[in-house]
PDB file of C-alpha atoms in Angstrom:
ATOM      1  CA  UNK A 277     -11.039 -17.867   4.146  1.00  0.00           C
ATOM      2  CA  UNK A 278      -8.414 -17.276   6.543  1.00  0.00           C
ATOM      3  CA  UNK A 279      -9.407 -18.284  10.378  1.00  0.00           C
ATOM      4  CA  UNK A 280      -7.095 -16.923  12.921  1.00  0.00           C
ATOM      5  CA  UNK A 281      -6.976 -19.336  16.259  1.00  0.00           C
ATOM      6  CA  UNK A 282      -6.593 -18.267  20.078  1.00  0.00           C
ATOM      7  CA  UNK A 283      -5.558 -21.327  22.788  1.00  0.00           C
ATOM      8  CA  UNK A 284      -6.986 -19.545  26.005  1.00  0.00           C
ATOM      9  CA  UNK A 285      -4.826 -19.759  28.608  1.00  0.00           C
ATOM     10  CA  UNK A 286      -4.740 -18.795  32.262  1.00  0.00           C
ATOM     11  CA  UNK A 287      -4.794 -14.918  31.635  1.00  0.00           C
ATOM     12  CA  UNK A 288      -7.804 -15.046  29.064  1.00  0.00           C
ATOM     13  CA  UNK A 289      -9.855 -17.515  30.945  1.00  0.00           C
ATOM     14  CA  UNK A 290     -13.049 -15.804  31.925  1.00  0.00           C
ATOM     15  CA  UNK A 291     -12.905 -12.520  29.831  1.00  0.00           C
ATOM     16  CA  UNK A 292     -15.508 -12.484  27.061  1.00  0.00           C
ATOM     17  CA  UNK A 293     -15.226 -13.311  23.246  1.00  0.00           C
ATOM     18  CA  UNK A 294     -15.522 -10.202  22.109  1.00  0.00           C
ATOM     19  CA  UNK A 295     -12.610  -8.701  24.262  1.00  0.00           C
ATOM     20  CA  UNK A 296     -10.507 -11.937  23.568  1.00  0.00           C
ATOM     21  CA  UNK A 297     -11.107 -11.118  19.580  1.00  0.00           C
ATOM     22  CA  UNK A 298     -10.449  -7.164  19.914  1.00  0.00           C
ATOM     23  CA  UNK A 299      -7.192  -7.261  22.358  1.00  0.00           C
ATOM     24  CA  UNK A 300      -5.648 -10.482  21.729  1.00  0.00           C
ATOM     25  CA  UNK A 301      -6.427 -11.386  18.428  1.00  0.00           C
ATOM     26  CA  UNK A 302      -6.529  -7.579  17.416  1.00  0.00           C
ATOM     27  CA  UNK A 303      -9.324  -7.673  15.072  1.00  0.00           C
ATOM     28  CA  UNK A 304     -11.631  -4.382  14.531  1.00  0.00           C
ATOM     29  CA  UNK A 305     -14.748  -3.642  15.832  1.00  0.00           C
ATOM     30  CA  UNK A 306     -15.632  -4.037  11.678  1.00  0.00           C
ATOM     31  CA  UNK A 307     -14.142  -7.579  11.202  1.00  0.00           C
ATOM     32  CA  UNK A 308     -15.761  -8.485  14.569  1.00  0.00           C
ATOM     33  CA  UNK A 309     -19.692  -7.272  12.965  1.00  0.00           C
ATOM     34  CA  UNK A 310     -18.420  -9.128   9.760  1.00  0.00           C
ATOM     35  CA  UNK A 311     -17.413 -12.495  11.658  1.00  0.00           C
ATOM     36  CA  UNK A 312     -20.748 -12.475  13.365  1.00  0.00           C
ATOM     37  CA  UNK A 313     -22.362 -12.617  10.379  1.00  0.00           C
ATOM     38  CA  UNK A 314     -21.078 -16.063   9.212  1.00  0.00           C
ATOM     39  CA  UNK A 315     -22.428 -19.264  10.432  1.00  0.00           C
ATOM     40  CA  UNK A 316     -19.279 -20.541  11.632  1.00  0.00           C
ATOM     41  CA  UNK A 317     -17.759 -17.148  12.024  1.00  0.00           C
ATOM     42  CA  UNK A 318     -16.713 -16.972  15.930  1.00  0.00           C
ATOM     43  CA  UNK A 319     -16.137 -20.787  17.018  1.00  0.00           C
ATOM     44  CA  UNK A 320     -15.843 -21.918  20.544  1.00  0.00           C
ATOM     45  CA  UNK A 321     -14.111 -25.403  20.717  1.00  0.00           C
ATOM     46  CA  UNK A 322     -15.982 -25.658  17.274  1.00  0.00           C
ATOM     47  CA  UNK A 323     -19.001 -24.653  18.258  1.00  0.00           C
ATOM     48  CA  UNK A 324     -20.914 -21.267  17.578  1.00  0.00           C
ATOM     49  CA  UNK A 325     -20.774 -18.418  20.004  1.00  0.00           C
ATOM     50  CA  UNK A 326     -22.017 -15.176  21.190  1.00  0.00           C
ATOM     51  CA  UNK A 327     -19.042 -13.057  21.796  1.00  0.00           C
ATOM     52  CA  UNK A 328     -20.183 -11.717  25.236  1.00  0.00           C
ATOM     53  CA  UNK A 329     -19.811 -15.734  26.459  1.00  0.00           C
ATOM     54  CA  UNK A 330     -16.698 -16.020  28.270  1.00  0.00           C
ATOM     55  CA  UNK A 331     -13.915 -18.537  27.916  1.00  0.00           C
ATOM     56  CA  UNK A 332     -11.777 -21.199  30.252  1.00  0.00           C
ATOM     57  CA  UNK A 333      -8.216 -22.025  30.108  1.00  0.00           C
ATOM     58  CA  UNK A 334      -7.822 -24.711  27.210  1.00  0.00           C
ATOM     59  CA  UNK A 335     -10.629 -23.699  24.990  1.00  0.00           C
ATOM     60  CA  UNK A 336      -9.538 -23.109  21.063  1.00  0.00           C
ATOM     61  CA  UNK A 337     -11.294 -19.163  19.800  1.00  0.00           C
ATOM     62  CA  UNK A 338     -11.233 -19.157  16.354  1.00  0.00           C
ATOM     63  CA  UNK A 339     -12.319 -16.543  14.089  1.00  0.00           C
ATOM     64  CA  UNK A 340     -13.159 -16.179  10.278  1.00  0.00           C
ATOM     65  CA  UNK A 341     -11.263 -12.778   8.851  1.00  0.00           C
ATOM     66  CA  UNK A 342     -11.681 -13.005   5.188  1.00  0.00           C
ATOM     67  CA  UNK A 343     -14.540 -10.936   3.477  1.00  0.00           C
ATOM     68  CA  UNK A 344     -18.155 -11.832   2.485  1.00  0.00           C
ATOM     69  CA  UNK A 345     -19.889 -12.142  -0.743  1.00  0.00           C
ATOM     70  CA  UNK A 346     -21.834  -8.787  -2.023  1.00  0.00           C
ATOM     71  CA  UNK A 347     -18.960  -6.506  -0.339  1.00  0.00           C
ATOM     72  CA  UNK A 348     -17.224  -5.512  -3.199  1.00  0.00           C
ATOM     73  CA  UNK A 349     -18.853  -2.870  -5.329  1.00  0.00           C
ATOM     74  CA  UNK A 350     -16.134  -3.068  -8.229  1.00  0.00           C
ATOM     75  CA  UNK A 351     -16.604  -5.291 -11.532  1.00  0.00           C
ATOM     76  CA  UNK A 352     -14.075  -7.985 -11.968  1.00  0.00           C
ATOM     77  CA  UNK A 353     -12.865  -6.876 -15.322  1.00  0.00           C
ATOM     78  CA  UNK A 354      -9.481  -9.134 -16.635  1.00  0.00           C
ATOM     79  CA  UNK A 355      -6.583  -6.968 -18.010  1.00  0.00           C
ATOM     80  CA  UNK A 356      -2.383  -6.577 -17.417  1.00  0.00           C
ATOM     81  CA  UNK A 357      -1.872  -8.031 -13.822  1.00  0.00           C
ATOM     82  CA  UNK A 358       2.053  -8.637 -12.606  1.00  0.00           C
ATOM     83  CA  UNK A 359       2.326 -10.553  -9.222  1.00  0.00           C
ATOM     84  CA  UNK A 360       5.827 -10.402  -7.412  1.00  0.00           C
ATOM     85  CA  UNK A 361       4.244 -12.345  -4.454  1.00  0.00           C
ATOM     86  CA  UNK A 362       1.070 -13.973  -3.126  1.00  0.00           C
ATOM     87  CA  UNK A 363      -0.253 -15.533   0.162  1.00  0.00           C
ATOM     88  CA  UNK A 364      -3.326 -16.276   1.369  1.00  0.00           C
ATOM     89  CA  UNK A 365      -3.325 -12.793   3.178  1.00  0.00           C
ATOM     90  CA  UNK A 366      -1.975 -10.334   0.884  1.00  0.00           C
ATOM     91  CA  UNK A 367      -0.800  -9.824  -2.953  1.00  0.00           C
ATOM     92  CA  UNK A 368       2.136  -7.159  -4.313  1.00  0.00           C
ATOM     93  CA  UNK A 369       1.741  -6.513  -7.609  1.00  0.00           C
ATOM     94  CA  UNK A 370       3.671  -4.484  -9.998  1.00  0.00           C
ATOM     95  CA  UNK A 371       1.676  -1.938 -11.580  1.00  0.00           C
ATOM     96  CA  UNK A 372       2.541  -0.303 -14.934  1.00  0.00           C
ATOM     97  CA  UNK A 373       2.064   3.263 -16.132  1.00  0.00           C
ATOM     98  CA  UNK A 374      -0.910   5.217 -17.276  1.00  0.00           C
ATOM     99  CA  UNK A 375      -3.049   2.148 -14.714  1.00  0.00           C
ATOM    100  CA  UNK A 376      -4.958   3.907 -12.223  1.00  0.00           C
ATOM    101  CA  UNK A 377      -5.752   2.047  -8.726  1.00  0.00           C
ATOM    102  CA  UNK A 378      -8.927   2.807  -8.271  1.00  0.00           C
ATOM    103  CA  UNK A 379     -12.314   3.587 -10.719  1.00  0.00           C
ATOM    104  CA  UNK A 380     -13.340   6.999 -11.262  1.00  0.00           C
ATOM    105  CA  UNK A 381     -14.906   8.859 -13.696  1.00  0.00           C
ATOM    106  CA  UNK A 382     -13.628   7.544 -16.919  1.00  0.00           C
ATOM    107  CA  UNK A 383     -11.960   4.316 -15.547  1.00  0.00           C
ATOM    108  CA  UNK A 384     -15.120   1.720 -14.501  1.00  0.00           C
ATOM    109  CA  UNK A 385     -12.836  -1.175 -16.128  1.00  0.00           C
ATOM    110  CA  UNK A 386      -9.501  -0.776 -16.729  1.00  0.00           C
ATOM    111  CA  UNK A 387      -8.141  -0.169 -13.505  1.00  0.00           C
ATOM    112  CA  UNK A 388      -5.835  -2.485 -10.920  1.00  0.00           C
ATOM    113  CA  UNK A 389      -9.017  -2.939  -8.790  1.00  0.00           C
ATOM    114  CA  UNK A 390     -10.898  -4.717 -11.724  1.00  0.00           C
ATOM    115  CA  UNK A 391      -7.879  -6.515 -12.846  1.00  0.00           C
ATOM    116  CA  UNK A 392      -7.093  -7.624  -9.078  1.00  0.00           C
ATOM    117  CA  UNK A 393     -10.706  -8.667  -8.554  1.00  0.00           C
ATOM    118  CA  UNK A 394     -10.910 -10.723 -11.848  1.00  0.00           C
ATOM    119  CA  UNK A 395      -7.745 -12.623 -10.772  1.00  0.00           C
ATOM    120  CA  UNK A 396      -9.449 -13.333  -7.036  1.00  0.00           C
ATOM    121  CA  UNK A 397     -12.686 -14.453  -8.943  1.00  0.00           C
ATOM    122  CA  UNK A 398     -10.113 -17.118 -11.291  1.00  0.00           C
ATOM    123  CA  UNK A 399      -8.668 -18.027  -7.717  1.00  0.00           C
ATOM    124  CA  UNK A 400     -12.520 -18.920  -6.088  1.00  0.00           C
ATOM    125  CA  UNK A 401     -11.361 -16.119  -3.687  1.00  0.00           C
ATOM    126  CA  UNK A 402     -14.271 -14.003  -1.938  1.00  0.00           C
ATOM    127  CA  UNK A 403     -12.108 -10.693  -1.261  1.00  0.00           C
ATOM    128  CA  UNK A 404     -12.684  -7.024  -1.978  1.00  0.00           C
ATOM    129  CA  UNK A 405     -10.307  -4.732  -2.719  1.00  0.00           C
ATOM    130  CA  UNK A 406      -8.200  -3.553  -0.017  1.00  0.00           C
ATOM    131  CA  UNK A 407      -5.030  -1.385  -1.062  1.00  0.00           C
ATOM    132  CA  UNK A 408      -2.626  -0.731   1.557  1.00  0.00           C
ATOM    133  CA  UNK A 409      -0.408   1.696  -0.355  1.00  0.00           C
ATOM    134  CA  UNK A 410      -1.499   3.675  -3.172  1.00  0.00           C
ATOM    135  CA  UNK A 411       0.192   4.864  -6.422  1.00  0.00           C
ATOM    136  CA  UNK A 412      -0.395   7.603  -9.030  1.00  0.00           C
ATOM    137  CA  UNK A 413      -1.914   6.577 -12.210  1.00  0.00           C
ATOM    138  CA  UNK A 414       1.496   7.465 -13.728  1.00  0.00           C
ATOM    139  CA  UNK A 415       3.445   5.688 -11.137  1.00  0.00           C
ATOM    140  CA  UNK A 416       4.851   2.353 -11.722  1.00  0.00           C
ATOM    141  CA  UNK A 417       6.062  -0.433  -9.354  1.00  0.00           C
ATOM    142  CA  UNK A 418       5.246  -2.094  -6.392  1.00  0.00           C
ATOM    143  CA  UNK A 419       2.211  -1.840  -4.007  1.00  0.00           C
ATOM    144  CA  UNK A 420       0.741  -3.818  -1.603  1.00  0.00           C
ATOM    145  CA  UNK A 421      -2.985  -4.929  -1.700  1.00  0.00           C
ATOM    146  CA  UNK A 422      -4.632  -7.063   1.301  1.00  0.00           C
ATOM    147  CA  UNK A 423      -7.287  -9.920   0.761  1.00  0.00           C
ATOM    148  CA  UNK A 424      -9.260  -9.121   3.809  1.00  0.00           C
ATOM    149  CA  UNK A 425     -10.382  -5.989   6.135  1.00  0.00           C
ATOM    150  CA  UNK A 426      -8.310  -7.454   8.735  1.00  0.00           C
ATOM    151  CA  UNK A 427      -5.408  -7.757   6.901  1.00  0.00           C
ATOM    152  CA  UNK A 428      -5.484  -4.193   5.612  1.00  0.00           C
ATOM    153  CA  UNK A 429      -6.028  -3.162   8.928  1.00  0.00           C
ATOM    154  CA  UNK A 430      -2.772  -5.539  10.350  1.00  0.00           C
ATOM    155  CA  UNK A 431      -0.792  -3.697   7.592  1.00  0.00           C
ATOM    156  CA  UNK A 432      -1.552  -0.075   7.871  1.00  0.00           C
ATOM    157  CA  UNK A 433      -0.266  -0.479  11.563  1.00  0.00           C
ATOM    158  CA  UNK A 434       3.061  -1.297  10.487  1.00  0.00           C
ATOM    159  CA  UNK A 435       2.922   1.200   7.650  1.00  0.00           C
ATOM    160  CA  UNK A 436       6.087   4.097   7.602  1.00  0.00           C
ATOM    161  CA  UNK A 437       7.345   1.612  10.152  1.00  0.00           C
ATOM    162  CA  UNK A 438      10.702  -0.173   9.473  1.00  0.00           C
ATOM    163  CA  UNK A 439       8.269  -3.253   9.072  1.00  0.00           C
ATOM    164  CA  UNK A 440       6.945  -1.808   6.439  1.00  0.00           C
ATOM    165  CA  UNK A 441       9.691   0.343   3.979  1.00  0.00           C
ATOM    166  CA  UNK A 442       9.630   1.042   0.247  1.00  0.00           C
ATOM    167  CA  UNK A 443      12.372   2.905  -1.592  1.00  0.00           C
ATOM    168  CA  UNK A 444      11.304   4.752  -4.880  1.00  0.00           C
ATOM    169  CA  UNK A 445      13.585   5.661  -7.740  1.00  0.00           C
ATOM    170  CA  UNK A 446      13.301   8.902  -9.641  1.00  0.00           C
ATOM    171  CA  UNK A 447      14.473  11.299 -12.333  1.00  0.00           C
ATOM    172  CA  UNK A 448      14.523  14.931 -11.490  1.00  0.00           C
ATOM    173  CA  UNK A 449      14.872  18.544 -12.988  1.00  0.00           C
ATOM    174  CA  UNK A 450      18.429  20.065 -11.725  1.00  0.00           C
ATOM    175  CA  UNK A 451      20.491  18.547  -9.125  1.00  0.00           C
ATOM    176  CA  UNK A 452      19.429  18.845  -5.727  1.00  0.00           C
ATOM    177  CA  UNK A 453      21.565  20.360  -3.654  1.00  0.00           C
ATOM    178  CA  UNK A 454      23.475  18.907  -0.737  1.00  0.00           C
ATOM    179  CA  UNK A 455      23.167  15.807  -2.815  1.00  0.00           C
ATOM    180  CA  UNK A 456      20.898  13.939   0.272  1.00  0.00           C
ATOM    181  CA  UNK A 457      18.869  14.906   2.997  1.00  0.00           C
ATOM    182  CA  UNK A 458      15.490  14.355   4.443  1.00  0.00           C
ATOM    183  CA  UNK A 459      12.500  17.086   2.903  1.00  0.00           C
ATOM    184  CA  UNK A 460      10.633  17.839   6.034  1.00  0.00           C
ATOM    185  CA  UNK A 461       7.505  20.242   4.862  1.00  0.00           C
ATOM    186  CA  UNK A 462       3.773  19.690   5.930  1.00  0.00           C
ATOM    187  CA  UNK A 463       1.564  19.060   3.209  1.00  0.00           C
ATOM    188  CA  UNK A 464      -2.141  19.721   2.558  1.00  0.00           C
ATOM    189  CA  UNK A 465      -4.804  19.798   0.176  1.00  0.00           C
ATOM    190  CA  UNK A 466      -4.959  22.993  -2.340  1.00  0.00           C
ATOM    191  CA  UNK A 467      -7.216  25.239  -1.905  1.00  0.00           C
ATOM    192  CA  UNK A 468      -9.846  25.505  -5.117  1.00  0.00           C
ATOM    193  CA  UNK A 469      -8.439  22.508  -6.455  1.00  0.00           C
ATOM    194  CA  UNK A 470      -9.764  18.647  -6.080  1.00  0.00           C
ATOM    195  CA  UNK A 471      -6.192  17.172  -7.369  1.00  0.00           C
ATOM    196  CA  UNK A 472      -3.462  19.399  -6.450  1.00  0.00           C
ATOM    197  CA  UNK A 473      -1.592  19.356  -2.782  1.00  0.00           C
ATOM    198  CA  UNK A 474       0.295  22.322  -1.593  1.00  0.00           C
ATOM    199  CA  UNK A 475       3.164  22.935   1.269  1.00  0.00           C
ATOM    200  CA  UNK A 476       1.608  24.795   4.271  1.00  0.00           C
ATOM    201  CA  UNK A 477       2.528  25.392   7.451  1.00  0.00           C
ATOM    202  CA  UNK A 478      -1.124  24.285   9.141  1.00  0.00           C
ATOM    203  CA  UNK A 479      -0.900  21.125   6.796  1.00  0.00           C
ATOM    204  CA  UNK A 480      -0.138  17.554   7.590  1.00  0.00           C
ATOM    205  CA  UNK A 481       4.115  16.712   8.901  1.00  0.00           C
ATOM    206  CA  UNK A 482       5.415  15.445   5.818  1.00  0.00           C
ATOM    207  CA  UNK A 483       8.894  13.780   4.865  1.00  0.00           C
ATOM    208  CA  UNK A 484      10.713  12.627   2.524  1.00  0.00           C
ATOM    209  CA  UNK A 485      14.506  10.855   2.498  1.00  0.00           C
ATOM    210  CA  UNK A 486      16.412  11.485  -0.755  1.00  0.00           C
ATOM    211  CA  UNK A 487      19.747  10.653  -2.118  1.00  0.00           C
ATOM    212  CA  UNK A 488      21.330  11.593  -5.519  1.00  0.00           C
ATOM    213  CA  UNK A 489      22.610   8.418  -7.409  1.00  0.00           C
ATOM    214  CA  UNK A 490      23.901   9.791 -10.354  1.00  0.00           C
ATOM    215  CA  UNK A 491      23.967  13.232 -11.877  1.00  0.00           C
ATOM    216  CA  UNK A 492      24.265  14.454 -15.507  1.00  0.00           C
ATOM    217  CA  UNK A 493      22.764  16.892 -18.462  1.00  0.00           C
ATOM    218  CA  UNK A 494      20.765  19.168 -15.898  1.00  0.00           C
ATOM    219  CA  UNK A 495      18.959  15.527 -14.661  1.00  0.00           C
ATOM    220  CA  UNK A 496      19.629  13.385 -11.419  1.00  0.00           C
ATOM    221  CA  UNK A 497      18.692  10.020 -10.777  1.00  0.00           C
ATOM    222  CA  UNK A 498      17.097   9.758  -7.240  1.00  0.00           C
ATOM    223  CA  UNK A 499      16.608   7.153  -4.178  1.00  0.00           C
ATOM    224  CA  UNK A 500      13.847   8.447  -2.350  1.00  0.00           C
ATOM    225  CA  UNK A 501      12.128   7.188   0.440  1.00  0.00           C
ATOM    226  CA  UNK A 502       8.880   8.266   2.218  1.00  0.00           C
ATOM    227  CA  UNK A 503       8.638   8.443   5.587  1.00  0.00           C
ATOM    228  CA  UNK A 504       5.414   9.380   6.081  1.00  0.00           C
ATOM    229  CA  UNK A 505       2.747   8.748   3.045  1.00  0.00           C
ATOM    230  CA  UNK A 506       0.684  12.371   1.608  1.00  0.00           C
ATOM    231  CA  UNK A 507      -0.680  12.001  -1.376  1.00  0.00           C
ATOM    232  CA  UNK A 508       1.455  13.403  -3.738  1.00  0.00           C
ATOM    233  CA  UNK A 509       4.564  13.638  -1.195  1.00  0.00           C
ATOM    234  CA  UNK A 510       7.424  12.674  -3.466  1.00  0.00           C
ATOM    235  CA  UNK A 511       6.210  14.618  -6.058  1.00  0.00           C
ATOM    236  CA  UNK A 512       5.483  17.862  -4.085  1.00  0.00           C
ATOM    237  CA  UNK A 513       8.352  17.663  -1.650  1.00  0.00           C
ATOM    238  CA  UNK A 514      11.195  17.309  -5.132  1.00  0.00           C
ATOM    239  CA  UNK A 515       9.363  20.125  -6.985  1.00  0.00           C
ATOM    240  CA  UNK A 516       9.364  22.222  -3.523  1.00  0.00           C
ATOM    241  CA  UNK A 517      13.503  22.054  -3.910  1.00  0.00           C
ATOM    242  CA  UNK A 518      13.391  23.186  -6.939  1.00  0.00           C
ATOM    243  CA  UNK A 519      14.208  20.008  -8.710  1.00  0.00           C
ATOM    244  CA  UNK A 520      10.463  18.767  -9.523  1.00  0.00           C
ATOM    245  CA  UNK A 521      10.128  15.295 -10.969  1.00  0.00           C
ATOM    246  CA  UNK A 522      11.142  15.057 -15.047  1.00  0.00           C
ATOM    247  CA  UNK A 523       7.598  14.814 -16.880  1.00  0.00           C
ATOM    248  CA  UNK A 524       5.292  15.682 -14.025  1.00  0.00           C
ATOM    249  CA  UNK A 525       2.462  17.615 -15.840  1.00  0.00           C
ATOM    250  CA  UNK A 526       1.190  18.468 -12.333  1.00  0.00           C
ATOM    251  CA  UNK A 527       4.650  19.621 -10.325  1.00  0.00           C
ATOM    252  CA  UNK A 528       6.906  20.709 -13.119  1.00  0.00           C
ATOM    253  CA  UNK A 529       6.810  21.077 -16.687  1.00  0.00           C
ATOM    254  CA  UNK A 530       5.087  17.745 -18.820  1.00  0.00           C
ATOM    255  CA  UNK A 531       7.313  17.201 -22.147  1.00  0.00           C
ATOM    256  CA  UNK A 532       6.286  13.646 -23.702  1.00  0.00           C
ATOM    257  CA  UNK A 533       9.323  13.732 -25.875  1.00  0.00           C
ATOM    258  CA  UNK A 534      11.111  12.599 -22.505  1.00  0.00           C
ATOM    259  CA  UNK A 535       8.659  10.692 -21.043  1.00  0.00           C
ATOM    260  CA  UNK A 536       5.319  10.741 -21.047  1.00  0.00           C
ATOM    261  CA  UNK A 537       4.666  10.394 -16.413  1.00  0.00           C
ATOM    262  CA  UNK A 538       6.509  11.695 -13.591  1.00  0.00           C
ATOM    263  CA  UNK A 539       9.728  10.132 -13.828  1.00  0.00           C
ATOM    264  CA  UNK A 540       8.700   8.032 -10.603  1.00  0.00           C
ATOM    265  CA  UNK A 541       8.849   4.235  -9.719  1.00  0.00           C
ATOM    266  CA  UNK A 542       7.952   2.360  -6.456  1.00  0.00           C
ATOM    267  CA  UNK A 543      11.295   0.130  -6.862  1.00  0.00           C
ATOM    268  CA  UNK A 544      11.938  -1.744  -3.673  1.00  0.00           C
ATOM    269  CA  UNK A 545       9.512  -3.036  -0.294  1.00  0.00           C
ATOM    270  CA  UNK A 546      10.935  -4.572   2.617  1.00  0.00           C
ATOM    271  CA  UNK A 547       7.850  -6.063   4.504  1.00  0.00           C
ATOM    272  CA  UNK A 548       7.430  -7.800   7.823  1.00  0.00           C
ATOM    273  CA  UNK A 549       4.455 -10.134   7.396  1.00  0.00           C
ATOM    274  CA  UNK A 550       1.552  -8.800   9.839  1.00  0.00           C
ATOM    275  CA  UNK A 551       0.703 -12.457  10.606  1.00  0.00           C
ATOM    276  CA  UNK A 552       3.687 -15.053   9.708  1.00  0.00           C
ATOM    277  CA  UNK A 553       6.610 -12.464  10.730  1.00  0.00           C
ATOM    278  CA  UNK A 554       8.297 -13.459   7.383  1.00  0.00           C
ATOM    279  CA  UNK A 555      10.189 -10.775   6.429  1.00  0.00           C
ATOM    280  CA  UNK A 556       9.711 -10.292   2.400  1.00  0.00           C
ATOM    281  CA  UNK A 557      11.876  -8.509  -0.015  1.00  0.00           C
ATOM    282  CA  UNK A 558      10.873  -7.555  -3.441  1.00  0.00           C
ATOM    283  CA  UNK A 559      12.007  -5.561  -6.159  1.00  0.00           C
ATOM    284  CA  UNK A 560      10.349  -3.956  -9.457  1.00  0.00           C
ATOM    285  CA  UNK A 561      12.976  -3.328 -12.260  1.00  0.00           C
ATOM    286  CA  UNK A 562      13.001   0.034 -13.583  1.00  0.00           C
ATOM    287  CA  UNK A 563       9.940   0.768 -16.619  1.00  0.00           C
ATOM    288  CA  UNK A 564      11.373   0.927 -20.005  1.00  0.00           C
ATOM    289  CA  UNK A 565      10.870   4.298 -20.159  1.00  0.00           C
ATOM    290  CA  UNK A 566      12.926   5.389 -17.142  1.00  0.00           C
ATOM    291  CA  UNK A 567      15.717   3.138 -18.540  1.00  0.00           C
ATOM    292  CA  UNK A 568      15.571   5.516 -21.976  1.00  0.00           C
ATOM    293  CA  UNK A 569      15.231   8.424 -20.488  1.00  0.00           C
ATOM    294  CA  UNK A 570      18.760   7.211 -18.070  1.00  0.00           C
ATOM    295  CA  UNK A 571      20.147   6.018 -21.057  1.00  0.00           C
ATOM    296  CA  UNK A 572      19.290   8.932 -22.827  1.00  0.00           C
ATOM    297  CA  UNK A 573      20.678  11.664 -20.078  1.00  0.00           C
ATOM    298  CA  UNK A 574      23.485   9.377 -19.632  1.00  0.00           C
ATOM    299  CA  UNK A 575      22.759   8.726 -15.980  1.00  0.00           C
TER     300      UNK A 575
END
């Protein structure tokens, strides 16, 4: 389990545990209730504390971040896992088509959760699942899941931040015209529908950074990049142009013969490391299906 360690100086001598925890080491008031409940959760120069004792200058705080057994409702189930990286603080998989994220009705065991969880359980590793960003079922490609509450919470502060960028590759309907620009159109949920999203003006600011790569047969292949992350945003904003994403059954028109998703695929992440500043890079070829359906439009 991950420990995170504070050498009190002059400017956190005499302020209290918890405040040292919440402002300096910037945990949540959650991963502060879930430290407390370890034995050795919130150590003192070693020793147990109550986190309204205060410090002195020289004293090592150190705090246990990782999760506890019992807090993960999912089954471990093993199935198709691909891991571009992994650290004691996060994993980026690559996830393939037709693989939801999360169980629902229908999916109890065949989803990235289980297959995520299984792999932590081969590891000896106590962590629930903790996705920072989340892809369709038919999306493919890179996302980011952290091992721990606190990490999930260290990444969705840098999230739509340039410490935190992904770039997306698509195949459209049509050729959008001017050939890049930024889709700025608020987004909310559709009324009389669980699934669908819908642009509205009352909804939530929304946009989206696209570029044509290539253009040919009535298609374009498509850099896009979110800046902000709705549910549904690429797809919504590129059918709001006019040019909705090739095989999105939802957006557009679905015709399997082409390929059988939305022609959409996280491709690229540029990520600052919440704790270690190491800045990663990592890249998720394009599906096999996206490469026939660019061979076969001659993109």
């Amino acid at each position: 389990m991950r420990r995170l360690t504070l050498r009190l100086g002059e400017a956190q001598a005499g302020r209290t545990v918890h405040t040292l925890l919440r402002q300096e080491l910037l945990l949540s008031a959650a991963s502060v209730r879930r430290a407390k409940t370890l034995p050795d959760g919130i150590l003192l120069d070693g020793q147990p504390v109550f986190t309204n004792q205060t410090g002195r200058a020289g004293q090592l705080l150190s705090v246990a971040v990782g999760d506890v057994a019992g807090s993960e409702q999912i089954p471990p189930v093993p199935g198709p896992l691909t891991i571009r990286y992994e650290d004691e603080d996060l994993v980026v998989v690559e996830k393939e088509g037709g693989v939801p994220v999360h169980p629902s009705q229908g999916h109890h065991g065949d989803t990235l959760a289980n297959f995520l969880l299984a792999h932590y359980r081969d590891q000896g590793l106590v962590a629930a699942f903790h996705p920072v960003n989340r892809l369709d079922r038919g999306v493919t490609g890179v996302m980011v899941v952290a091992k721990s509450g606190y990490m999930h919470q260290r990444c969705m502060t840098i999230l739509h931040t340039d410490d935190f960028r992904r770039e997306y590759r698509g195949i459209c309907d049509g050729v959008p015209q001017p050939p890049a620009g930024t889709i700025d159109l608020p987004i909310s949920r559709q009324p009389g529908s669980l699934l669908k999203r819908s642009i509205d003006p009352e909804g939530l600011p929304s946009r989206t950074e696209y570029e044509v790569l290539s253009a040919s047969h009535g298609r374009a292949l498509l850099r896009l990049r979110p800046i902000t992350g709705r549910t549904h945003q690429l797809r919504l904003h590129m059918a709001a142009m006019g040019h909705p994403l090739t095989g999105d059954w939802l957006y557009g028109a679905e015709d399997k013969t082409l390929i059988a998703r939305p022609a959409l695929h996280s491709y690229e992440l540029w990520l600052r490391h919440p704790l270690t500043k190491e800045p990663l890079h990592i890249t998720a070829p394009l599906p096999e299906d996206m490469l026939s359906l660019i061979k076969e439009e001659k993109l």
